[in-house]
Structures are given as structure tokens and as C-alpha cells.
Coordinates of C-alpha atoms and ligand atoms in Angstrom, one line a residue:
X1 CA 100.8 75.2 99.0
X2 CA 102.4 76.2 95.7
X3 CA 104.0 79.7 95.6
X4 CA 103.7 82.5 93.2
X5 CA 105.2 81.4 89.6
X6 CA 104.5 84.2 87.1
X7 CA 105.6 87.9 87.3
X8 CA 104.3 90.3 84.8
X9 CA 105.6 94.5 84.3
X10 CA 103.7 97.0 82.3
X11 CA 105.9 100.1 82.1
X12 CA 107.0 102.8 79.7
X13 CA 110.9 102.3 80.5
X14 CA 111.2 98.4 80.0
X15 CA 115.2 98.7 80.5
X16 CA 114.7 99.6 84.2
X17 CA 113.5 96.5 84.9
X18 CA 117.1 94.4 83.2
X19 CA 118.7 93.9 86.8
X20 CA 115.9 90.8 86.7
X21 CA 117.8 89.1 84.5
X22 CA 120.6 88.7 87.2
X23 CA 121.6 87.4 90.1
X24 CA 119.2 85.4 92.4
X25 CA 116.1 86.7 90.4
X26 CA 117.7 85.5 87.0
X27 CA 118.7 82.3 88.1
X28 CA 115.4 81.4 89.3
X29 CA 114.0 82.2 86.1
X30 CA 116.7 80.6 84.4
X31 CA 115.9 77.2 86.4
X32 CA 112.2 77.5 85.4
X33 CA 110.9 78.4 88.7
X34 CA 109.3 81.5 87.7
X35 CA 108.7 83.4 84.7
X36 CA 108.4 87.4 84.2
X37 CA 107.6 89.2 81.3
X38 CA 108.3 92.9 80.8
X39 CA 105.8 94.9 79.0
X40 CA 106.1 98.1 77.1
X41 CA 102.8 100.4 78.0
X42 CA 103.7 101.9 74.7
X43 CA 102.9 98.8 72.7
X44 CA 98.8 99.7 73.1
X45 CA 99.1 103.2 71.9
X46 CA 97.2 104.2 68.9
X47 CA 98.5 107.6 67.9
X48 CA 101.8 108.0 66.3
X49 CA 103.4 110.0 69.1
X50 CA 102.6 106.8 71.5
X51 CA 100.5 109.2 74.4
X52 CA 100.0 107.8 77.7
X53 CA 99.0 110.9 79.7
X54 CA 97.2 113.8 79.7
X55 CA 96.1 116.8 81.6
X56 CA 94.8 116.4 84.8
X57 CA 90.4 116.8 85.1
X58 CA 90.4 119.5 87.5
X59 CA 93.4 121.1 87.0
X60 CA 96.5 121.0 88.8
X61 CA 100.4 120.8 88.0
X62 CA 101.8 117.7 86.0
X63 CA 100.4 114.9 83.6
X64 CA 98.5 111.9 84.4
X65 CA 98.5 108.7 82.6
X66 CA 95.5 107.5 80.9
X67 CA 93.4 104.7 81.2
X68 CA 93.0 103.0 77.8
X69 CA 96.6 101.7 77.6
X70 CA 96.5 100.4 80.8
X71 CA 93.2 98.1 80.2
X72 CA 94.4 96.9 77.2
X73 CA 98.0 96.2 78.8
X74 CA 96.5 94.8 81.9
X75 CA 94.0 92.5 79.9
X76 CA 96.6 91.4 77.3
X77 CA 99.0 90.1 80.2
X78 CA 96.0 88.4 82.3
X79 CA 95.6 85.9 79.5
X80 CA 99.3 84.8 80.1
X81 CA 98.1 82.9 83.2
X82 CA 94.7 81.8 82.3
X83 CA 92.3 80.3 84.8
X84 CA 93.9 82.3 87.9
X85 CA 93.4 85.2 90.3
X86 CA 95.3 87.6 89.0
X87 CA 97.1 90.0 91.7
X88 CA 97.3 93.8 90.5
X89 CA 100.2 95.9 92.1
X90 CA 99.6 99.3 91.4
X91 CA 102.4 101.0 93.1
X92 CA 101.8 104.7 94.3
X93 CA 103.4 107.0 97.0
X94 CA 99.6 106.8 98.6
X95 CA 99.4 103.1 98.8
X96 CA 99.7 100.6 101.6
X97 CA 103.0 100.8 102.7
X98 CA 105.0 97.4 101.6
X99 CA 106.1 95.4 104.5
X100 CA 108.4 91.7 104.8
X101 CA 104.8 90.5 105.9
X102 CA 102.9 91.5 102.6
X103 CA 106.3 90.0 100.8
X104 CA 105.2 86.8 102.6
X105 CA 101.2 87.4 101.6
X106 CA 102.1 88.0 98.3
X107 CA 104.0 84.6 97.6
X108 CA 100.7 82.8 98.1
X109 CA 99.1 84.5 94.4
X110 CA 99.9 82.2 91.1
X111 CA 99.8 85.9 89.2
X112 CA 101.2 88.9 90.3
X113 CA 100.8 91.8 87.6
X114 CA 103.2 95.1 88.5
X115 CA 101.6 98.0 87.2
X116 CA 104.6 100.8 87.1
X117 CA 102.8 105.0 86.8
X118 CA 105.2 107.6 85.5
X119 CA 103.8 111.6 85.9
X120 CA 101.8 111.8 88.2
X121 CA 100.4 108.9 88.5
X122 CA 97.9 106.5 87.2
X123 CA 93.9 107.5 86.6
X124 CA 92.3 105.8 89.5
X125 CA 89.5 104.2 87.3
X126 CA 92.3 101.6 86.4
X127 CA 92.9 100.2 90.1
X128 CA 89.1 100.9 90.6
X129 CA 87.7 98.7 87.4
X130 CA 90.2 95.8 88.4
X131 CA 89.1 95.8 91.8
X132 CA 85.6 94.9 90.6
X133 CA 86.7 92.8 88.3
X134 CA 86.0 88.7 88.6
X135 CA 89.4 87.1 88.8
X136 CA 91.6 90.0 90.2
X137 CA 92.4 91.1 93.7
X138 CA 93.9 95.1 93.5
X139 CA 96.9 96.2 95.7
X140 CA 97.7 100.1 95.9
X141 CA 101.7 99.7 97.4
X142 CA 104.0 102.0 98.3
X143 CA 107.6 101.0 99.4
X144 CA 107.9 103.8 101.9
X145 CA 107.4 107.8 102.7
X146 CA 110.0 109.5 100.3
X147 CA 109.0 110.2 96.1
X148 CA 110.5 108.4 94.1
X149 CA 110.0 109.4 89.9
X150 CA 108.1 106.0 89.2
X151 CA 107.2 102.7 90.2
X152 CA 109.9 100.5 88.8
X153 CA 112.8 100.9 91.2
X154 CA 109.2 99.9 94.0
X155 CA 108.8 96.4 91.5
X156 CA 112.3 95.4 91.9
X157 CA 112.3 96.3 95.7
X158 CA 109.1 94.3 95.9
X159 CA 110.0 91.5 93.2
X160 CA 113.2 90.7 95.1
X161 CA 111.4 90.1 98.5
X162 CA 108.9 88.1 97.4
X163 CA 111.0 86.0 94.8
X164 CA 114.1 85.3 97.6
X165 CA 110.5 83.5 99.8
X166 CA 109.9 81.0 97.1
X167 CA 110.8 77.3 97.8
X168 CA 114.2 76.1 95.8
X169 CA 115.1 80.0 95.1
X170 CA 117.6 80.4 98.0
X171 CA 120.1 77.6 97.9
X172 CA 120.1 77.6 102.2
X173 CA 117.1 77.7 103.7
X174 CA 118.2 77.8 106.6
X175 CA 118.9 81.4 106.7
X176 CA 115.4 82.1 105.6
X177 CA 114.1 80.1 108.4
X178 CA 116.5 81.9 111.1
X179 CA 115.3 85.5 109.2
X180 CA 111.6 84.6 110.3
X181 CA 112.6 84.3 114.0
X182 CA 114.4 87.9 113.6
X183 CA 111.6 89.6 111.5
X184 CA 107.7 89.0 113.0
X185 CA 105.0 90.7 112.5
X186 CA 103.8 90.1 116.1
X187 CA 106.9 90.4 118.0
X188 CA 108.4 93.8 115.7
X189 CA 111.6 93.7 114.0
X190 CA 114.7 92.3 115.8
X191 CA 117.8 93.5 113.8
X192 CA 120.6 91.4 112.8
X193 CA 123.7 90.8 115.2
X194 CA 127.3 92.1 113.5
X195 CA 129.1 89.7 111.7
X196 CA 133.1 88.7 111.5
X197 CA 134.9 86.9 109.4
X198 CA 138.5 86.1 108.3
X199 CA 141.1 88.1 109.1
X200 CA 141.2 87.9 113.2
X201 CA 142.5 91.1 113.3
X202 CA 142.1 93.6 110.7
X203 CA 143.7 97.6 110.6
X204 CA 143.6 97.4 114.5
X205 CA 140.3 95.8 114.9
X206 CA 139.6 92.4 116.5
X207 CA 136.7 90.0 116.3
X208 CA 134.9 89.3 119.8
X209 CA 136.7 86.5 121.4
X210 CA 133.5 85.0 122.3
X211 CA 132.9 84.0 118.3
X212 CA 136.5 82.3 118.7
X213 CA 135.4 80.1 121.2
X214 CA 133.8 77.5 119.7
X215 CA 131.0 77.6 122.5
X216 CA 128.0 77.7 120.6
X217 CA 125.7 78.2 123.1
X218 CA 127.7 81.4 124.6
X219 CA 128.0 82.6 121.4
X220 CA 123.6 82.2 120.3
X221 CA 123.6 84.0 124.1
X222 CA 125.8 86.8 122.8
X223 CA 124.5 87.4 119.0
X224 CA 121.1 87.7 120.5
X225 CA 122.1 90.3 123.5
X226 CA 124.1 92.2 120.8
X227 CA 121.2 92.3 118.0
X228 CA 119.0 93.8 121.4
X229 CA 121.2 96.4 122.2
X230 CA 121.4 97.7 118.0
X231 CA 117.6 97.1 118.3
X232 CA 117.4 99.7 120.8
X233 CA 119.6 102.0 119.4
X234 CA 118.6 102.0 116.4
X235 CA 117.6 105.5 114.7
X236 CA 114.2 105.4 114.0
Ligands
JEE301 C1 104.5 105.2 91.5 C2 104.5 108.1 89.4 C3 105.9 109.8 90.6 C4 105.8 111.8 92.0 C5 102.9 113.6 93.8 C6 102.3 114.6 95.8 C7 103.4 112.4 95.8 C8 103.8 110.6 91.7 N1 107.5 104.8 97.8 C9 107.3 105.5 96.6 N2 107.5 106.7 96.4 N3 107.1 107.1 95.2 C10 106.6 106.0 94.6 C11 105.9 106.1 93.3 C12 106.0 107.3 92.6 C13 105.4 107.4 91.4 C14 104.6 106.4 90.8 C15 105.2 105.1 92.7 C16 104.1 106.9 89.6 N4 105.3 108.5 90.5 C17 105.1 110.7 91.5 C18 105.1 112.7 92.8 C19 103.7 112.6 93.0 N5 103.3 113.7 95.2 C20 102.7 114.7 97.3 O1 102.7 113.5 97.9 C21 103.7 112.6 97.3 C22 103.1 111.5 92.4 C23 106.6 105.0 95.5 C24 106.2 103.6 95.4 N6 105.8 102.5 95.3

């Protein structure tokens, strides 16, 4: 099945989203296996101050950002990949809370379309007129319980686990295959073991003799009785 290919970011702080350019996520661009645009919110303003919020209906502390822009941003960037579904991510500190299982679910949409609030947040009529919309599926997504000012730093969080999923963008996949024996949905999370490497000893400290050994078996035994034991311990 072919993966997600095109990532699009509507936002009024463009420049948060420039760590996409590197690393991993840059290179995968750079090799053509995916493309993202970042979009200035800005850009379908009419009035010379550029608005995008305004007082809340009801009252209430804070600003809340209008609809209009968003419709004409969120129309403008659906005709960048025409003929499919279109995936809206609206991210919010109310929404479904983002998981390495929804990373997975998300790699399976052509379109994904990150739609990044300032304020307070984003008039609901946006995720509700998409929803109803033929050729979008709406996502409300948060990336966990703590505020954070806006929902760029919850794109890149969200961009770089779904991106690492698709096919050719990790150079071994083997290590994406023995992640999704660590990490399943059914089974809970099993956290990694500790790794070692070069020197043996370093400021007093040894590696386990066991990883010395050059018994493989012994040591699979032991990395998986020692990620058990930080599983359990673990502070919740
Ligand atoms: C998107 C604006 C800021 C701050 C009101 C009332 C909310 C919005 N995991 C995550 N945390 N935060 C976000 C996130 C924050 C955003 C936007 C995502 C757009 N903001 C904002 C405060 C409030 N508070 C009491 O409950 C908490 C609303 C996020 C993600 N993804």
C-alpha cells in the first residue's frame, strides 16, 4: 500500500516549522519521497493589519482565530493534491491524544494537512465544515496533557513520527521492525533495554559482561529481562 507523500502547514509563524528542512525529515524530502509546503495563514488576510482573531462570542478571556482565513488556506492547499482524501489535523489541547498507533494510521492518507491555532484556539466551524466536507477526513489531536502556546511544536512532534514510518526513509529497517515488537497497541508499551558502547570502562563504570560475551542468545535473554524490570519501574 503506498504511504503518505504530501505534508502541508498553515500557520502564522512559518519559521517554526524550518527544523523540516533537516535531518531525516529533510533528506526525505530532498530524495523526493515526500513533499511539505509551509503556508503563511497570513497570506488570506484582507485587511492591512493581516487579522486572524477576534473576540470570543460569549465572552471570556483571550482571542480566537477566525474562520475565513482558514477556509481559504485550507481550500488553497487541498488543490495541491488533487483527486485525494485530504486528512485535516487540527491540533488542540482538547483533541485525541496522539499515539505511535495513530502515527502508524496516519501513514496510510496520501494528504495530510496540519492546521497550527495560536490564541486560543481555532473557531470550531473550521474542523466542523471539513468534517462534512466530500474528500476530507478531520482529526482534532493533541500530543499530550500539558499547554503548550500553539500547535507547531505538536506538527513536528507528529510530522517526525509518521515520516521516520515511511518505506526508504529510515536507511535500516530493521530497527523499525524490532520497535514494533517493543511498542503494540495490544500488548502496551515495552521500553527499551540500556545501551553500551565503546569504551569498556568509562569514569568507573563497566558494561555488563553478558554484552561482552558474544552469546547472542544470553544476551536477547538479558536485554529483554532488563527492558521488564525499567518497564516496571517506570514513573508513570
Ligand atoms: C493548539 C492554541 C494555545 C493555550 C486554553 C484552557 C487549554 C489554547 N498538547 C498540546 N498542548 N497544547 C496544544 C495546543 C495549544 C494551542 C493550540 C495546540 C492553539 N493553543 C492554547 C491555552 C488554551 N486552555 C484549559 O485547558 C487547556 C487553549 C497541544 C497540542 N497539540
Amino acid at each position: 500500500m503506498s504511504s503518505v507523500n504530501r505534508f502541508d502547514v498553515i500557520t502564522i509563524f512559518p519559521d517554526y516549522l524550518a527544523p523540516l528542512s533537516l535531518s531525516l525529515i529533510g533528506k526525505a524530502q530532498a530524495s523526493g519521497l515526500i513533499s511539505i509546503g509551509i503556508h503563511d495563514l497570513r497570506d488570506q488576510t484582507t485587511d492591512v493589519h493581516g487579522s486572524v482573531d477576534d473576540t470570543p462570542y460569549g465572552g471570556g478571556a483571550g482571542m480566537v482565530m477566525s474562520p475565513e482565513p482558514w477556509g481559504k488556506a485550507i481550500d488553497q492547499v487541498a488543490e495541491l493534491a488533487p483527486g485525494e482524501i485530504h486528512e485535516l489535523i487540527v491540533l488542540t489541547p482538547a483533541g485525541e491524544k496522539f499515539t505511535q498507533e495513530l502515527a502508524q494510521e496516519l501513514t496510510n492518507s496520501k494528504h495530510l494537512i496540519f492546521a497550527c491555532g495560536r490564541y486560543e484556539g481555532i473557531d470550531v466551524r473550521v474542523s466542523d465544515f471539513y468534517s462534512k466536507a466530500k474528500n476530507f477526513k478531520v482529526r482534532e489531536v493533541s500530543i499530550g496533557d500539558y499547554v503548550l502556546g500553539g500547535g507547531e511544536v505538536a506538527t513536528l512532534v507528529i510530522m517526525e513520527a509518521i515520516i521516520r514510518l515511511i518505506p526508504g526513509v529510515i536507511g535500516n529497517p530493521a530497527s523499525l521492525d524490532e520497535e514494533s515488537h517493543t511498542l503494540t497497541s495490544e500488548s502496551g508499551v515495552l521500553v527499551e533495554y540500556p545501551n553500551y558502547t565503546k569504551p569498556k570502562e568509562w569514569r568507573g563504570l563497566n558494561v555488563p559482561d553478558i554484552l561482552l560475551s558474544g552469546n547472542h542468545g544470553e544476551i536477547a535473554k538479558w536485554r529483554l529481562e532488563q527492558a521488564q524490570i525499567r518497564t516496571k519501574n517506570r514513573p508513570s
